[in-house]
Amino acid sequence: MKMARYRTMMELLFSLWILSRGGDSDVKCRDDNGNEVDWYILYKLPKSDSRFTYLYMDESTNGWKTSKEAINSKSGTLANTLKPLLDFYDKKNEGFGYMLYNDQPPVLNSVSSSFGHSKGVVLLDKRTGVWLSHSAPKFPTYRSKDFWPASGNVNAQTFMCVTYSYGEFKEIGLQLKYIHAYSYGYDIPTTFHAELRCVAQRSCYPEKEPWFRVKELTSMNGRPFSSFAKYTRFWG
């Protein structure tokens, strides 16, 4: 009898623990310490020494701060933000989706000029996600935990990460459609936004005017971000 009560109590506590985690999500922009942030901007300096130094800014820093980490560090801002993706490579999670896009991908020498000059990472679950826009060729490397490519070493590179609610990724999918982003790696569950899935599959693009789209997106903390997207035919 006592054993049955103990088992019932443990099952109840486990259920409460699961419920308490139900509103949480690991898919968020993160700083060098792994803390959640609403947004950040990262500037990797041109290579001047053996370290790949970068500057970091978010709402709390009051301007640029020099990171103690290297850009390719396994404990730096990029590694912490990409952790859900890197973990997914080890063990697939059905509730997680991602898309990698880059007009200079790590898996091809060249991409058709019909695709947009754009680079980025989309990570999301059914609660939150991140849109990480950047300038680095061949980043991130394809299905590798060594995410930083040698092609990004010499020149300066920029990264901007924003944490959004799941619902905003329908609009982000439409923005990426107008950009005509070149997806080179993805796993988007069928229950996720169709607008994002078709871009990941490279199966959709604008077919009529207007050849551009402007949308105001709202971050998890309520900050507005204006997104401007244009298709190749924008210039006529």
PDB file of C-alpha atoms in Angstrom, residues 61-150:
ATOM      1  CA  THR A  61      25.500  46.164 -22.786  1.00  0.00           C
ATOM      2  CA  ASN A  62      25.075  49.890 -23.521  1.00  0.00           C
ATOM      3  CA  GLY A  63      27.152  49.558 -26.671  1.00  0.00           C
ATOM      4  CA  TRP A  64      29.865  47.259 -27.977  1.00  0.00           C
ATOM      5  CA  LYS A  65      31.765  44.921 -25.674  1.00  0.00           C
ATOM      6  CA  THR A  66      34.794  42.847 -26.635  1.00  0.00           C
ATOM      7  CA  SER A  67      34.073  39.175 -26.025  1.00  0.00           C
ATOM      8  CA  LYS A  68      36.553  37.035 -24.114  1.00  0.00           C
ATOM      9  CA  GLU A  69      35.635  34.181 -26.445  1.00  0.00           C
ATOM     10  CA  ALA A  70      36.796  33.500 -29.995  1.00  0.00           C
ATOM     11  CA  ILE A  71      34.184  33.425 -32.757  1.00  0.00           C
ATOM     12  CA  ASN A  72      34.677  29.657 -33.178  1.00  0.00           C
ATOM     13  CA  SER A  73      34.602  28.925 -29.439  1.00  0.00           C
ATOM     14  CA  LYS A  74      32.421  26.047 -28.269  1.00  0.00           C
ATOM     15  CA  SER A  75      31.258  28.271 -25.392  1.00  0.00           C
ATOM     16  CA  GLY A  76      30.789  31.592 -27.194  1.00  0.00           C
ATOM     17  CA  THR A  77      27.697  33.427 -28.372  1.00  0.00           C
ATOM     18  CA  LEU A  78      27.317  31.561 -31.669  1.00  0.00           C
ATOM     19  CA  ALA A  79      27.866  28.123 -30.129  1.00  0.00           C
ATOM     20  CA  ASN A  80      25.353  28.852 -27.369  1.00  0.00           C
ATOM     21  CA  THR A  81      22.757  30.077 -29.869  1.00  0.00           C
ATOM     22  CA  LEU A  82      23.317  27.116 -32.192  1.00  0.00           C
ATOM     23  CA  LYS A  83      23.246  24.546 -29.369  1.00  0.00           C
ATOM     24  CA  PRO A  84      19.717  23.240 -30.173  1.00  0.00           C
ATOM     25  CA  LEU A  85      20.881  22.564 -33.746  1.00  0.00           C
ATOM     26  CA  LEU A  86      24.154  20.935 -32.685  1.00  0.00           C
ATOM     27  CA  ASP A  87      22.271  18.761 -30.180  1.00  0.00           C
ATOM     28  CA  PHE A  88      19.774  17.851 -32.921  1.00  0.00           C
ATOM     29  CA  TYR A  89      22.624  16.427 -34.995  1.00  0.00           C
ATOM     30  CA  ASP A  90      23.250  13.945 -32.167  1.00  0.00           C
ATOM     31  CA  LYS A  91      19.635  13.151 -31.374  1.00  0.00           C
ATOM     32  CA  LYS A  92      16.672  14.163 -33.500  1.00  0.00           C
ATOM     33  CA  ASN A  93      13.888  15.998 -31.678  1.00  0.00           C
ATOM     34  CA  GLU A  94      10.507  15.818 -33.425  1.00  0.00           C
ATOM     35  CA  GLY A  95       9.462  19.171 -31.980  1.00  0.00           C
ATOM     36  CA  PHE A  96      12.406  21.084 -33.428  1.00  0.00           C
ATOM     37  CA  GLY A  97      13.003  22.512 -36.884  1.00  0.00           C
ATOM     38  CA  TYR A  98      15.814  24.315 -38.649  1.00  0.00           C
ATOM     39  CA  MET A  99      16.818  25.839 -41.960  1.00  0.00           C
ATOM     40  CA  LEU A 100      20.294  26.916 -43.081  1.00  0.00           C
ATOM     41  CA  TYR A 101      20.574  29.237 -46.067  1.00  0.00           C
ATOM     42  CA  ASN A 102      23.562  30.813 -47.746  1.00  0.00           C
ATOM     43  CA  ASP A 103      24.304  32.001 -51.276  1.00  0.00           C
ATOM     44  CA  GLN A 104      27.854  30.723 -50.644  1.00  0.00           C
ATOM     45  CA  PRO A 105      27.000  27.347 -49.093  1.00  0.00           C
ATOM     46  CA  PRO A 106      29.538  24.841 -47.781  1.00  0.00           C
ATOM     47  CA  VAL A 107      28.232  22.109 -50.088  1.00  0.00           C
ATOM     48  CA  LEU A 108      28.463  23.837 -53.504  1.00  0.00           C
ATOM     49  CA  ASN A 109      30.961  25.989 -55.372  1.00  0.00           C
ATOM     50  CA  SER A 110      28.293  28.296 -56.769  1.00  0.00           C
ATOM     51  CA  VAL A 111      24.568  29.036 -56.584  1.00  0.00           C
ATOM     52  CA  SER A 112      22.270  30.332 -59.325  1.00  0.00           C
ATOM     53  CA  SER A 113      22.063  34.125 -59.435  1.00  0.00           C
ATOM     54  CA  SER A 114      18.274  33.828 -59.159  1.00  0.00           C
ATOM     55  CA  PHE A 115      18.734  33.210 -55.436  1.00  0.00           C
ATOM     56  CA  GLY A 116      19.124  36.146 -53.095  1.00  0.00           C
ATOM     57  CA  HIS A 117      22.440  37.434 -51.793  1.00  0.00           C
ATOM     58  CA  SER A 118      21.560  36.343 -48.273  1.00  0.00           C
ATOM     59  CA  LYS A 119      22.821  34.188 -45.437  1.00  0.00           C
ATOM     60  CA  GLY A 120      21.158  33.010 -42.265  1.00  0.00           C
ATOM     61  CA  VAL A 121      19.977  30.380 -39.817  1.00  0.00           C
ATOM     62  CA  VAL A 122      16.423  29.703 -38.647  1.00  0.00           C
ATOM     63  CA  LEU A 123      15.893  27.537 -35.561  1.00  0.00           C
ATOM     64  CA  LEU A 124      12.514  27.003 -33.912  1.00  0.00           C
ATOM     65  CA  ASP A 125      10.165  24.861 -31.912  1.00  0.00           C
ATOM     66  CA  LYS A 126       6.434  25.381 -31.305  1.00  0.00           C
ATOM     67  CA  ARG A 127       7.118  28.087 -28.702  1.00  0.00           C
ATOM     68  CA  THR A 128      10.043  30.243 -29.803  1.00  0.00           C
ATOM     69  CA  GLY A 129      12.730  30.480 -32.431  1.00  0.00           C
ATOM     70  CA  VAL A 130      15.661  32.531 -33.637  1.00  0.00           C
ATOM     71  CA  TRP A 131      16.410  34.223 -36.923  1.00  0.00           C
ATOM     72  CA  LEU A 132      20.165  34.658 -37.192  1.00  0.00           C
ATOM     73  CA  SER A 133      21.129  36.771 -40.216  1.00  0.00           C
ATOM     74  CA  HIS A 134      24.812  37.023 -41.073  1.00  0.00           C
ATOM     75  CA  SER A 135      27.473  37.674 -43.707  1.00  0.00           C
ATOM     76  CA  ALA A 136      29.785  34.642 -43.341  1.00  0.00           C
ATOM     77  CA  PRO A 137      30.339  32.405 -46.398  1.00  0.00           C
ATOM     78  CA  LYS A 138      29.831  28.671 -45.789  1.00  0.00           C
ATOM     79  CA  PHE A 139      28.480  29.284 -42.265  1.00  0.00           C
ATOM     80  CA  PRO A 140      27.480  27.176 -40.525  1.00  0.00           C
ATOM     81  CA  THR A 141      29.321  24.122 -41.780  1.00  0.00           C
ATOM     82  CA  TYR A 142      27.060  21.314 -42.958  1.00  0.00           C
ATOM     83  CA  ARG A 143      25.934  18.934 -40.198  1.00  0.00           C
ATOM     84  CA  SER A 144      29.083  19.435 -38.149  1.00  0.00           C
ATOM     85  CA  LYS A 145      29.614  20.548 -34.568  1.00  0.00           C
ATOM     86  CA  ASP A 146      32.674  22.434 -35.789  1.00  0.00           C
ATOM     87  CA  PHE A 147      30.314  25.110 -37.055  1.00  0.00           C
ATOM     88  CA  TRP A 148      32.834  27.811 -37.974  1.00  0.00           C
ATOM     89  CA  PRO A 149      34.275  27.626 -41.526  1.00  0.00           C
ATOM     90  CA  ALA A 150      37.821  28.667 -42.411  1.00  0.00           C
TER      91      ALA A 150
END
